[in-house]
Amino acid sequence: GTKYEGRGVFLEQSDVRIKKMARKAGSLIIFVVDASGSMALNRMNAAKGAAMSLLTEAYQSRDQISLIPFQGDMSDVLLPPTKSIAMAKKRLEAMPCGGGSPLAHALQTAMLTGLNAQ
């Protein structure tokens, strides 16, 4: 045998450590987009592209996105909080443009969407 044979190993409470992995809670990203007549088509396409890009990243980090366009005299939740890239793409393609810019109504809709998602 070896000179260490027969010796025991003593562990104390301070020798044992446990790391608990906290699960990251996802974020909700709400896009409030000006869809009024003054919004040029290329800027609307840029907003849609940004939303799709963020949703692709959000899928990996457990985030959700929501889209609230505003135009005319009101805003509406076009895309409720989701992680679905397919649903987002379908809704973004159908996003209407034209009319005025009711920003205050859109911001209130965004706040209610965020509160309801909690």
Coordinates of N, CA and C in Angstrom, one line a residue:
G1 N 0.8 -1.2 0.0 CA 0.0 0.0 0.0 C 0.9 1.3 0.0
T2 N 0.2 2.3 0.0 CA 0.8 3.6 0.0 C 0.8 4.2 1.4
K3 N 1.5 5.2 1.6 CA 1.6 5.8 2.9 C 0.2 6.5 3.3
Y4 N -0.6 6.8 2.2 CA -1.9 7.5 2.5 C -3.0 6.5 2.6
E5 N -2.8 5.2 2.4 CA -3.8 4.3 2.4 C -4.4 4.2 3.8
G6 N -5.7 4.1 3.9 CA -6.4 4.0 5.2 C -6.8 5.4 5.8
R7 N -6.3 6.5 5.2 CA -6.7 7.8 5.7 C -8.0 8.2 5.1
G8 N -8.8 8.8 5.8 CA -10.1 9.3 5.4 C -10.1 10.7 4.9
V9 N -11.0 11.1 4.2 CA -11.2 12.5 3.7 C -12.2 13.1 4.6
F10 N -11.9 14.3 5.2 CA -12.8 15.0 6.0 C -13.4 16.2 5.3
L11 N -14.7 16.3 5.2 CA -15.3 17.4 4.6 C -16.0 18.2 5.7
E12 N -15.9 19.5 5.6 CA -16.6 20.4 6.5 C -17.7 21.1 5.7
Q13 N -18.7 21.6 6.4 CA -19.8 22.3 5.8 C -19.3 23.4 4.8
S14 N -18.3 24.2 5.2 CA -17.7 25.2 4.4 C -17.0 24.7 3.1
D15 N -16.7 23.4 3.0 CA -16.1 22.9 1.8 C -17.1 22.6 0.7
V16 N -18.4 22.6 1.0 CA -19.4 22.2 0.1 C -20.1 23.5 -0.4
R17 N -20.1 23.7 -1.7 CA -20.8 24.9 -2.2 C -21.8 24.5 -3.3
I18 N -22.9 25.2 -3.3 CA -23.9 24.8 -4.3 C -24.2 26.1 -5.1
K19 N -24.2 26.0 -6.4 CA -24.6 27.1 -7.2 C -25.9 26.9 -7.8
K20 N -26.9 27.7 -7.5 CA -28.2 27.6 -8.1 C -28.3 28.5 -9.3
M21 N -28.7 28.0 -10.4 CA -28.8 28.8 -11.6 C -30.2 29.5 -11.6
A22 N -30.2 30.8 -11.6 CA -31.4 31.5 -11.6 C -31.9 31.6 -13.1
R23 N -33.1 31.3 -13.3 CA -33.7 31.3 -14.6 C -34.0 32.8 -15.0
K24 N -33.4 33.2 -16.1 CA -33.6 34.6 -16.5 C -35.0 34.8 -17.0
A25 N -35.6 35.8 -16.4 CA -37.0 36.2 -16.8 C -36.9 37.0 -18.1
G26 N -37.7 36.7 -19.1 CA -37.6 37.4 -20.3 C -38.2 38.8 -20.2
S27 N -37.8 39.6 -21.1 CA -38.2 41.0 -21.2 C -39.3 41.1 -22.2
L28 N -40.1 42.2 -22.2 CA -41.1 42.5 -23.2 C -40.7 43.8 -23.9
I29 N -40.5 43.7 -25.2 CA -40.1 44.8 -26.0 C -41.3 45.3 -26.7
I30 N -41.8 46.5 -26.5 CA -43.0 47.0 -27.2 C -42.6 48.1 -28.2
F31 N -42.9 47.8 -29.5 CA -42.6 48.7 -30.5 C -43.8 49.6 -30.7
V32 N -43.7 50.9 -30.6 CA -44.8 51.8 -30.9 C -44.3 52.5 -32.1
V33 N -45.0 52.2 -33.3 CA -44.6 52.6 -34.6 C -45.5 53.7 -35.2
D34 N -45.0 54.8 -35.7 CA -45.8 55.8 -36.4 C -46.1 55.2 -37.8
A35 N -47.4 54.9 -38.0 CA -47.9 54.4 -39.3 C -48.7 55.4 -40.0
S36 N -48.5 56.7 -39.7 CA -49.3 57.7 -40.3 C -48.8 58.0 -41.8
G37 N -49.6 58.8 -42.5 CA -49.3 59.1 -43.9 C -47.9 59.7 -44.0
S38 N -47.4 60.4 -43.0 CA -46.1 61.1 -43.2 C -45.0 60.1 -43.0
M39 N -45.3 58.9 -42.6 CA -44.2 57.9 -42.4 C -43.9 57.3 -43.8
A40 N -42.7 57.6 -44.3 CA -42.3 57.1 -45.6 C -42.2 55.6 -45.6
L41 N -42.5 55.0 -46.8 CA -42.5 53.6 -46.9 C -41.2 52.9 -46.5
N42 N -40.1 53.6 -46.9 CA -38.8 53.0 -46.5 C -38.5 53.0 -45.0
R43 N -39.0 54.0 -44.3 CA -38.9 54.0 -42.9 C -39.8 53.0 -42.2
M44 N -41.0 52.7 -42.8 CA -41.8 51.7 -42.3 C -41.2 50.3 -42.5
N45 N -40.5 50.1 -43.6 CA -39.8 48.8 -43.8 C -38.7 48.7 -42.8
A46 N -38.0 49.8 -42.5 CA -36.9 49.8 -41.5 C -37.5 49.4 -40.1
A47 N -38.6 49.9 -39.8 CA -39.2 49.6 -38.5 C -39.6 48.1 -38.4
K48 N -40.2 47.6 -39.5 CA -40.6 46.2 -39.6 C -39.3 45.3 -39.5
G49 N -38.3 45.7 -40.2 CA -37.0 44.9 -40.2 C -36.4 44.9 -38.8
A50 N -36.5 46.0 -38.1 CA -35.9 46.1 -36.7 C -36.7 45.2 -35.8
A51 N -38.1 45.2 -35.9 CA -38.9 44.3 -35.1 C -38.6 42.8 -35.4
M52 N -38.4 42.5 -36.6 CA -38.1 41.1 -36.9 C -36.7 40.7 -36.4
S53 N -35.8 41.6 -36.5 CA -34.4 41.3 -36.0 C -34.4 41.1 -34.5
L54 N -35.2 42.0 -33.8 CA -35.3 41.9 -32.3 C -36.0 40.6 -31.9
L55 N -37.0 40.2 -32.7 CA -37.7 39.0 -32.4 C -36.9 37.8 -32.5
T56 N -36.0 37.8 -33.6 CA -35.1 36.7 -33.8 C -34.1 36.6 -32.6
E57 N -33.6 37.7 -32.1 CA -32.7 37.7 -31.0 C -33.5 37.3 -29.7
A58 N -34.7 37.8 -29.6 CA -35.6 37.6 -28.4 C -35.9 36.1 -28.2
Y59 N -36.0 35.4 -29.4 CA -36.3 34.0 -29.3 C -35.2 33.2 -28.5
Q60 N -34.0 33.6 -28.6 CA -32.9 33.0 -27.9 C -32.8 33.4 -26.5
S61 N -33.3 34.6 -26.1 CA -33.1 35.1 -24.8 C -34.4 35.1 -24.0
R62 N -35.4 34.4 -24.5 CA -36.7 34.3 -23.8 C -37.5 35.6 -23.7
D63 N -37.2 36.6 -24.6 CA -37.9 37.9 -24.6 C -39.1 37.7 -25.5
Q64 N -40.0 38.7 -25.4 CA -41.2 38.8 -26.2 C -41.2 40.2 -26.8
I65 N -41.9 40.3 -28.0 CA -42.1 41.6 -28.6 C -43.6 41.8 -28.8
S66 N -43.9 43.1 -28.9 CA -45.3 43.5 -29.2 C -45.2 44.7 -30.1
L67 N -46.2 44.9 -31.0 CA -46.1 45.9 -32.0 C -47.4 46.7 -31.9
I68 N -47.3 48.0 -31.7 CA -48.5 48.9 -31.6 C -48.3 50.1 -32.6
P69 N -48.9 49.9 -33.8 CA -48.8 51.0 -34.8 C -49.9 52.1 -34.4
F70 N -49.6 53.3 -34.7 CA -50.6 54.4 -34.5 C -50.7 55.2 -35.7
Q71 N -52.0 55.5 -36.0 CA -52.3 56.3 -37.3 C -53.8 56.8 -37.1
G72 N -54.2 57.7 -38.0 CA -55.5 58.2 -37.9 C -55.8 58.9 -36.6
D73 N -56.7 58.4 -35.8 CA -57.0 59.0 -34.5 C -56.9 58.0 -33.4
M74 N -56.3 56.8 -33.6 CA -56.1 55.9 -32.6 C -54.9 54.9 -32.8
S75 N -54.7 54.0 -31.9 CA -53.7 53.0 -32.0 C -54.3 51.7 -31.7
D76 N -53.7 50.6 -32.1 CA -54.2 49.3 -31.8 C -53.0 48.3 -31.6
V77 N -53.2 47.3 -30.8 CA -52.2 46.3 -30.6 C -52.2 45.4 -31.9
L78 N -51.3 45.6 -32.8 CA -51.3 44.7 -34.0 C -50.7 43.4 -33.7
L79 N -49.7 43.3 -32.8 CA -49.0 42.1 -32.4 C -49.0 42.0 -30.9
P80 N -49.8 41.2 -30.3 CA -49.8 41.0 -28.8 C -48.4 40.4 -28.4
P81 N -48.0 40.6 -27.2 CA -46.7 40.0 -26.8 C -46.6 38.5 -27.2
T82 N -45.5 38.3 -28.0 CA -45.3 37.0 -28.5 C -43.8 36.7 -28.7
K83 N -43.5 35.4 -28.8 CA -42.2 34.9 -29.2 C -42.2 34.3 -30.6
S84 N -43.4 34.3 -31.2 CA -43.6 33.6 -32.5 C -43.1 34.5 -33.7
I85 N -42.1 34.0 -34.3 CA -41.5 34.8 -35.5 C -42.6 34.7 -36.7
A86 N -43.2 33.6 -36.9 CA -44.2 33.4 -38.0 C -45.4 34.4 -37.8
M87 N -45.9 34.5 -36.6 CA -47.0 35.3 -36.3 C -46.6 36.8 -36.5
A88 N -45.4 37.1 -36.0 CA -45.0 38.5 -36.1 C -44.8 38.9 -37.6
K89 N -44.3 38.0 -38.4 CA -44.0 38.3 -39.8 C -45.4 38.5 -40.5
K90 N -46.4 37.7 -40.2 CA -47.7 37.8 -40.8 C -48.3 39.1 -40.4
R91 N -48.3 39.5 -39.2 CA -48.9 40.7 -38.7 C -48.2 41.9 -39.2
L92 N -46.9 41.9 -39.3 CA -46.1 43.0 -39.8 C -46.3 43.3 -41.3
E93 N -46.5 42.2 -42.1 CA -46.8 42.4 -43.5 C -48.1 43.1 -43.7
A94 N -49.1 42.9 -42.8 CA -50.4 43.4 -42.9 C -50.6 44.8 -42.2
M95 N -49.5 45.4 -41.7 CA -49.6 46.6 -41.0 C -50.0 47.8 -41.9
P96 N -51.1 48.4 -41.6 CA -51.6 49.5 -42.5 C -50.8 50.8 -42.2
C97 N -50.9 51.7 -43.2 CA -50.3 53.0 -43.1 C -51.3 54.1 -43.6
G98 N -51.1 55.3 -43.1 CA -51.9 56.4 -43.5 C -52.6 57.1 -42.4
G99 N -53.0 58.4 -42.5 CA -53.7 59.1 -41.5 C -52.8 59.9 -40.6
G100 N -53.4 60.4 -39.5 CA -52.6 61.3 -38.6 C -51.7 60.5 -37.6
S101 N -51.2 61.1 -36.6 CA -50.3 60.5 -35.6 C -50.7 60.7 -34.2
P102 N -51.6 59.8 -33.7 CA -52.1 59.9 -32.3 C -51.1 59.3 -31.3
L103 N -50.0 59.9 -31.1 CA -48.9 59.4 -30.2 C -49.4 59.1 -28.8
A104 N -50.1 60.0 -28.2 CA -50.6 59.8 -26.8 C -51.4 58.6 -26.7
H105 N -52.3 58.3 -27.6 CA -53.1 57.1 -27.5 C -52.2 55.8 -27.7
A106 N -51.2 55.9 -28.5 CA -50.3 54.8 -28.7 C -49.5 54.5 -27.5
L107 N -49.0 55.5 -26.8 CA -48.2 55.3 -25.6 C -49.1 54.7 -24.5
Q108 N -50.3 55.2 -24.4 CA -51.2 54.6 -23.4 C -51.5 53.2 -23.7
T109 N -51.7 52.8 -24.9 CA -51.9 51.4 -25.3 C -50.7 50.6 -25.0
A110 N -49.5 51.1 -25.2 CA -48.3 50.4 -24.9 C -48.1 50.1 -23.4
M111 N -48.5 51.1 -22.6 CA -48.4 51.0 -21.2 C -49.4 49.9 -20.7
L112 N -50.6 49.9 -21.2 CA -51.6 48.9 -20.8 C -51.2 47.5 -21.3
T113 N -50.5 47.4 -22.5 CA -50.0 46.1 -23.0 C -49.0 45.6 -22.0
G114 N -48.0 46.4 -21.6 CA -47.0 46.0 -20.7 C -47.5 45.6 -19.4
L115 N -48.5 46.3 -18.8 CA -49.1 45.9 -17.5 C -49.8 44.6 -17.6
N116 N -50.6 44.4 -18.7 CA -51.3 43.2 -18.9 C -50.4 42.0 -19.1
A117 N -49.2 42.2 -19.6 CA -48.3 41.1 -19.8 C -47.6 40.5 -18.6
Q118 N -47.7 41.3 -17.5 CA -47.0 40.9 -16.2 C -47.7 39.7 -15.6

